[in-house]
Short mmCIF file of C-alpha atoms in Angstrom, two decimals:
data_model
loop_
_atom_site.label_atom_id
_atom_site.label_comp_id
_atom_site.label_asym_id
_atom_site.label_seq_id
_atom_site.Cartn_x
_atom_site.Cartn_y
_atom_site.Cartn_z
CA UNK A 608 0.96 19.59 8.01
CA UNK A 609 2.54 17.52 10.85
CA UNK A 610 -0.64 15.44 11.17
CA UNK A 611 -0.63 14.74 7.51
CA UNK A 612 2.89 13.75 7.60
CA UNK A 613 2.59 11.41 10.44
CA UNK A 614 -0.68 9.88 8.78
CA UNK A 615 1.41 9.17 5.61
CA UNK A 616 4.36 7.44 7.55
CA UNK A 617 1.84 5.27 9.59
CA UNK A 618 -0.08 4.32 6.37
CA UNK A 619 3.30 3.24 4.69
CA UNK A 620 4.48 1.52 7.83
CA UNK A 621 1.50 -0.70 7.55
CA UNK A 622 2.43 -1.78 4.16
CA UNK A 623 6.09 -2.37 5.27
CA UNK A 624 4.98 -4.54 8.14
CA UNK A 625 2.76 -6.54 5.93
CA UNK A 626 5.61 -7.03 3.53
CA UNK A 627 7.96 -8.19 6.26
CA UNK A 628 5.42 -10.63 7.58
CA UNK A 629 6.38 -13.45 5.21
CA UNK A 630 10.03 -13.00 5.66
CA UNK A 631 9.52 -13.48 9.37
CA UNK A 632 6.89 -16.09 9.18
CA UNK A 633 4.27 -14.13 10.71
CA UNK A 634 0.82 -15.41 10.35
CA UNK A 635 -1.05 -12.53 8.88
CA UNK A 636 -4.49 -13.74 9.93
CA UNK A 637 -3.55 -13.76 13.66
CA UNK A 638 -1.93 -10.51 13.25
CA UNK A 639 -5.02 -8.91 11.72
CA UNK A 640 -7.22 -10.22 14.39
CA UNK A 641 -5.01 -8.72 17.12
CA UNK A 642 -4.70 -5.62 15.21
CA UNK A 643 -8.41 -4.89 15.60
CA UNK A 644 -8.07 -5.58 19.39
CA UNK A 645 -5.41 -2.89 19.54
CA UNK A 646 -7.68 -0.62 17.56
CA UNK A 647 -10.67 -1.13 19.93
CA UNK A 648 -8.58 -0.46 23.05
CA UNK A 649 -7.04 2.74 21.35
CA UNK A 650 -10.53 3.87 20.39
CA UNK A 651 -11.54 3.92 24.08
CA UNK A 652 -8.31 5.88 24.93
CA UNK A 653 -8.41 8.50 22.21
CA UNK A 654 -12.01 8.71 20.99
CA UNK A 655 -13.98 7.90 24.40
CA UNK A 656 -16.91 6.85 22.51
CA UNK A 657 -20.41 6.96 23.93
CA UNK A 658 -20.97 3.09 24.76
CA UNK A 659 -24.82 3.59 25.08
CA UNK A 660 -25.12 4.40 21.40
CA UNK A 661 -23.23 1.30 20.10
CA UNK A 662 -26.30 -1.04 20.87
CA UNK A 663 -28.58 1.19 18.53
CA UNK A 664 -26.13 1.76 15.64
CA UNK A 665 -27.32 0.93 12.05
CA UNK A 666 -26.42 -2.77 12.30
CA UNK A 667 -26.56 -3.71 8.69
CA UNK A 668 -23.91 -1.08 7.65
CA UNK A 669 -21.86 -1.66 10.62
CA UNK A 670 -21.88 -5.46 10.08
CA UNK A 671 -21.03 -5.11 6.49
CA UNK A 672 -18.19 -2.80 7.12
CA UNK A 673 -16.81 -5.07 9.93
CA UNK A 674 -16.86 -7.95 7.69
CA UNK A 675 -15.12 -6.18 4.76
CA UNK A 676 -12.31 -4.62 6.68
CA UNK A 677 -10.43 -7.69 7.90
CA UNK A 678 -11.14 -9.53 4.44
CA UNK A 679 -9.76 -6.62 2.77
CA UNK A 680 -6.74 -6.38 5.19
CA UNK A 681 -5.98 -10.06 4.20
CA UNK A 682 -6.38 -9.08 0.61
CA UNK A 683 -4.07 -6.13 1.01
CA UNK A 684 -1.38 -8.19 2.61
CA UNK A 685 -1.36 -10.71 -0.27
CA UNK A 686 -1.27 -7.83 -2.82
CA UNK A 687 1.85 -6.28 -0.84
CA UNK A 688 3.44 -9.79 -0.91
CA UNK A 689 2.70 -10.72 -4.45
CA UNK A 690 3.36 -7.39 -6.45
CA UNK A 691 4.89 -5.12 -3.65
CA UNK A 692 4.36 -2.07 -1.83
CA UNK A 693 4.55 0.51 -4.71
CA UNK A 694 1.64 -0.81 -6.87
CA UNK A 695 -0.46 -1.84 -3.91
CA UNK A 696 -0.45 1.56 -2.39
CA UNK A 697 -1.29 3.25 -5.81
CA UNK A 698 -4.29 0.88 -6.13
CA UNK A 699 -5.44 1.87 -2.79
CA UNK A 700 -5.12 5.39 -3.26
CA UNK A 701 -6.64 5.39 -6.71
CA UNK A 702 -9.73 3.80 -5.11
CA UNK A 703 -10.92 7.34 -4.45
CA UNK A 704 -12.42 7.06 -8.00
CA UNK A 705 -15.11 4.77 -6.75
CA UNK A 706 -16.65 7.20 -4.38
CA UNK A 707 -16.38 9.82 -6.94
CA UNK A 708 -18.25 7.79 -9.33
CA UNK A 709 -20.77 7.03 -6.80
CA UNK A 710 -21.23 10.71 -6.35
CA UNK A 711 -22.04 11.05 -9.80
CA UNK A 712 -24.31 8.03 -10.41
CA UNK A 713 -25.80 7.54 -6.91
CA UNK A 714 -25.95 11.11 -5.70
CA UNK A 715 -26.48 13.10 -8.65
CA UNK A 716 -23.30 15.36 -8.18
CA UNK A 717 -22.37 17.44 -11.25
CA UNK A 718 -18.90 16.83 -12.60
CA UNK A 719 -16.62 19.56 -13.81
CA UNK A 720 -14.40 18.95 -16.91
CA UNK A 721 -11.32 19.08 -14.68
CA UNK A 722 -12.73 16.13 -12.57
CA UNK A 723 -13.63 14.24 -15.70
CA UNK A 724 -10.13 14.67 -16.84
CA UNK A 725 -8.67 13.48 -13.60
CA UNK A 726 -10.91 10.28 -13.80
CA UNK A 727 -9.56 9.50 -17.35
CA UNK A 728 -6.05 10.12 -16.35
CA UNK A 729 -6.46 7.90 -13.17
CA UNK A 730 -7.74 4.85 -15.22
CA UNK A 731 -4.93 5.21 -17.53
CA UNK A 732 -2.57 5.38 -14.60
CA UNK A 733 -3.99 2.19 -13.08
CA UNK A 734 -3.35 0.32 -16.29
CA UNK A 735 0.34 1.79 -16.72
CA UNK A 736 1.17 1.17 -13.02
CA UNK A 737 0.08 -2.45 -13.03
CA UNK A 738 1.48 -3.13 -16.66
CA UNK A 739 4.22 -5.92 -17.08
CA UNK A 740 5.37 -6.94 -20.52
CA UNK A 741 6.46 -10.46 -19.76
CA UNK A 742 4.51 -12.27 -17.14
CA UNK A 743 3.64 -15.83 -16.35
CA UNK A 744 0.16 -17.18 -15.63
CA UNK A 745 0.78 -17.01 -12.02
CA UNK A 746 2.16 -13.47 -12.30
CA UNK A 747 -0.86 -12.36 -14.28
CA UNK A 748 -3.23 -13.94 -11.50
CA UNK A 749 -1.48 -12.03 -8.94
CA UNK A 750 -2.74 -8.81 -10.32
CA UNK A 751 -6.17 -9.93 -9.16
CA UNK A 752 -4.96 -8.68 -5.67
CA UNK A 753 -4.51 -4.91 -6.46
CA UNK A 754 -7.74 -4.90 -8.52
CA UNK A 755 -9.48 -6.28 -5.36
CA UNK A 756 -7.68 -3.60 -3.19
CA UNK A 757 -8.85 -0.89 -5.61
CA UNK A 758 -12.47 -1.97 -5.47
CA UNK A 759 -12.50 -2.98 -1.93
CA UNK A 760 -11.16 0.38 -0.51
CA UNK A 761 -13.45 2.30 -2.93
CA UNK A 762 -16.50 0.45 -1.57
CA UNK A 763 -15.50 0.75 1.95
CA UNK A 764 -14.99 4.58 1.52
CA UNK A 765 -18.39 4.89 0.32
CA UNK A 766 -20.02 2.74 3.22
CA UNK A 767 -18.13 4.98 5.71
CA UNK A 768 -19.33 7.99 4.04
CA UNK A 769 -22.94 6.46 4.39
CA UNK A 770 -22.09 5.84 8.16
CA UNK A 771 -20.99 9.43 8.62
CA UNK A 772 -24.15 10.88 7.26
CA UNK A 773 -26.08 9.55 10.22
CA UNK A 774 -25.80 12.64 12.60
CA UNK A 775 -27.76 11.05 15.33
CA UNK A 776 -24.98 8.67 16.26
CA UNK A 777 -21.33 9.75 17.19
CA UNK A 778 -18.95 8.75 14.49
CA UNK A 779 -16.44 7.52 17.09
CA UNK A 780 -19.05 5.26 18.52
CA UNK A 781 -19.84 3.67 15.11
CA UNK A 782 -16.26 3.26 14.46
CA UNK A 783 -15.67 1.47 17.66
CA UNK A 784 -18.64 -0.91 16.69
CA UNK A 785 -17.07 -1.58 13.18
CA UNK A 786 -13.72 -2.43 14.82
CA UNK A 787 -15.67 -4.86 17.21
CA UNK A 788 -17.39 -6.59 14.35
CA UNK A 789 -14.14 -6.88 12.46
CA UNK A 790 -12.33 -8.38 15.58
CA UNK A 791 -15.14 -10.95 15.81
CA UNK A 792 -14.92 -11.92 12.01
CA UNK A 793 -11.28 -12.27 12.26
CA UNK A 794 -11.59 -14.46 15.44
CA UNK A 795 -14.15 -16.78 13.82
CA UNK A 796 -11.90 -17.12 10.79
CA UNK A 797 -8.97 -17.82 13.06
CA UNK A 798 -11.00 -20.37 15.03
CA UNK A 799 -11.80 -22.22 11.72
CA UNK A 800 -7.98 -22.34 10.85
CA UNK A 801 -7.06 -23.54 14.31
CA UNK A 802 -9.69 -26.18 14.74
CA UNK A 803 -9.82 -27.61 11.18
CA UNK A 804 -6.28 -26.80 9.78
CA UNK A 805 -4.51 -27.32 13.17
CA UNK A 806 -2.74 -23.98 13.06
CA UNK A 807 -0.93 -22.83 16.43
CA UNK A 808 -1.90 -19.46 17.98
CA UNK A 809 1.59 -17.97 18.60
CA UNK A 810 2.79 -15.16 20.91
CA UNK A 811 4.83 -13.60 18.15
CA UNK A 812 1.64 -12.87 16.08
CA UNK A 813 -0.16 -11.21 18.97
CA UNK A 814 2.92 -8.92 19.39
CA UNK A 815 3.24 -8.12 15.66
CA UNK A 816 -0.71 -7.57 15.50
CA UNK A 817 -0.68 -5.21 18.23
CA UNK A 818 2.17 -3.23 16.67
CA UNK A 819 0.25 -3.29 13.39
CA UNK A 820 -2.96 -2.19 15.11
CA UNK A 821 -1.16 0.77 16.65
CA UNK A 822 0.21 2.16 13.33
CA UNK A 823 -3.18 1.45 11.52
CA UNK A 824 -5.14 3.25 14.42
CA UNK A 825 -2.60 6.16 14.34
CA UNK A 826 -3.07 6.61 10.60
CA UNK A 827 -6.80 7.12 11.17
CA UNK A 828 -6.28 9.32 14.16
CA UNK A 829 -3.66 11.76 12.68
CA UNK A 830 -5.80 11.76 9.36
CA UNK A 831 -8.88 13.00 11.59
CA UNK A 832 -6.63 15.43 13.52
CA UNK A 833 -5.36 16.85 10.09
CA UNK A 834 -8.95 17.35 8.80
CA UNK A 835 -9.84 19.25 12.20
CA UNK A 836 -6.64 21.24 12.01
CA UNK A 837 -7.15 22.32 8.42
CA UNK A 838 -11.00 22.22 8.43
CA UNK A 839 -11.13 24.96 5.83
CA UNK A 840 -8.82 23.30 3.44
CA UNK A 841 -10.12 19.62 3.18
CA UNK A 842 -8.90 19.38 -0.43
CA UNK A 843 -5.34 20.06 0.89
CA UNK A 844 -5.52 17.15 3.37
CA UNK A 845 -6.99 14.81 0.66
CA UNK A 846 -4.19 15.69 -1.88
CA UNK A 847 -1.23 15.66 0.59
CA UNK A 848 -2.29 12.52 1.99
CA UNK A 849 -2.79 10.55 -1.31
CA UNK A 850 0.07 11.99 -3.04
CA UNK A 851 2.35 11.51 0.04
CA UNK A 852 1.47 7.88 0.45
CA UNK A 853 2.24 7.20 -3.25
CA UNK A 854 5.41 9.07 -3.22
CA UNK A 855 6.74 7.63 0.09
CA UNK A 856 5.40 4.10 -0.73
CA UNK A 857 7.21 4.21 -3.90
CA UNK A 858 10.40 5.33 -2.36
CA UNK A 859 10.31 2.77 0.24
CA UNK A 860 9.27 0.00 -2.08
CA UNK A 861 11.99 0.60 -4.67
CA UNK A 862 14.78 1.58 -2.41
CA UNK A 863 14.22 -0.83 0.68
CA UNK A 864 12.82 -3.90 -1.03
CA UNK A 865 14.27 -3.32 -4.51
CA UNK A 866 10.87 -3.71 -6.17
CA UNK A 867 11.04 -3.82 -9.92
CA UNK A 868 9.45 -0.85 -11.65
CA UNK A 869 9.60 -0.30 -15.34
CA UNK A 870 9.54 2.88 -17.28
CA UNK A 871 5.97 2.43 -18.02
CA UNK A 872 5.17 2.06 -14.32
CA UNK A 873 6.97 5.29 -13.51
CA UNK A 874 4.83 6.92 -16.18
CA UNK A 875 1.72 5.43 -14.29
CA UNK A 876 2.96 6.69 -10.98
CA UNK A 877 3.37 10.20 -12.47
CA UNK A 878 -0.14 10.02 -13.79
CA UNK A 879 -1.63 8.69 -10.52
CA UNK A 880 -0.16 11.82 -8.92
CA UNK A 881 -1.48 14.03 -11.72
CA UNK A 882 -4.99 12.51 -11.48
CA UNK A 883 -5.27 13.02 -7.85
CA UNK A 884 -3.96 16.70 -8.19
CA UNK A 885 -6.71 17.30 -10.87
CA UNK A 886 -9.56 15.86 -8.82
CA UNK A 887 -8.39 17.82 -5.86
CA UNK A 888 -8.27 21.08 -7.74
CA UNK A 889 -11.69 20.29 -9.19
CA UNK A 890 -12.89 19.92 -5.59
CA UNK A 891 -11.34 23.21 -4.56
CA UNK A 892 -12.75 25.15 -7.41
CA UNK A 893 -16.22 23.75 -6.62
CA UNK A 894 -16.30 25.06 -3.13
#
């Protein structure tokens, strides 16, 4: 369970760092670019990928993931700044419904009543968590970000599952290739802002990006180690990770950043936990 706990802490820390970026005038785009450089270096240290296979990876899928990751990271950052850690983390964790729906409609998986109940409760939770009675037009528009986080992480999860299906290529090598494409994409976006918008590349953004990359990578590393250590109980890892991030993220957001959460939002958080638990139980019963 220590790996799960460490992965939860790293995941929430990433959200906290993105939340603090605006306060300390950190350029998120630059930090995201250096974040992927850190991920690439750490992949060499911990995964020791087979470099000969990188050149023969399924390029369309790798490129698509490589493009989506930095773009979604920027959207995630905007969501954390606009509506806070609590609601962004929940949107991210509830994105699990998209790969579940993909399993139903794309892969023909049979759904139990428990899983269907979990999906229904989950969609109600999304609405209640993001609900706000009186919101200006600007505030209403800001809720586009968690919706994009929800859709984006769900799609990325499906794509990563597709990448993992290819047993002829080591998954660690594929992950390194994805990080490499993401770094190049972020570098191109940054070059555009530097050349045309005259933004300066600052050392502080490099330092923050490396720190961000370390926590982002460790989140993945500890999550993988948790699955290896508890290979007979994947549903336990899945449930503990998702519920742990929602709980810790909510506590940090409410106590540390004084994020406003209404009674209806609290009901949404409780329903989100219930939905994840129902889906996890349905998976456990299916084994």
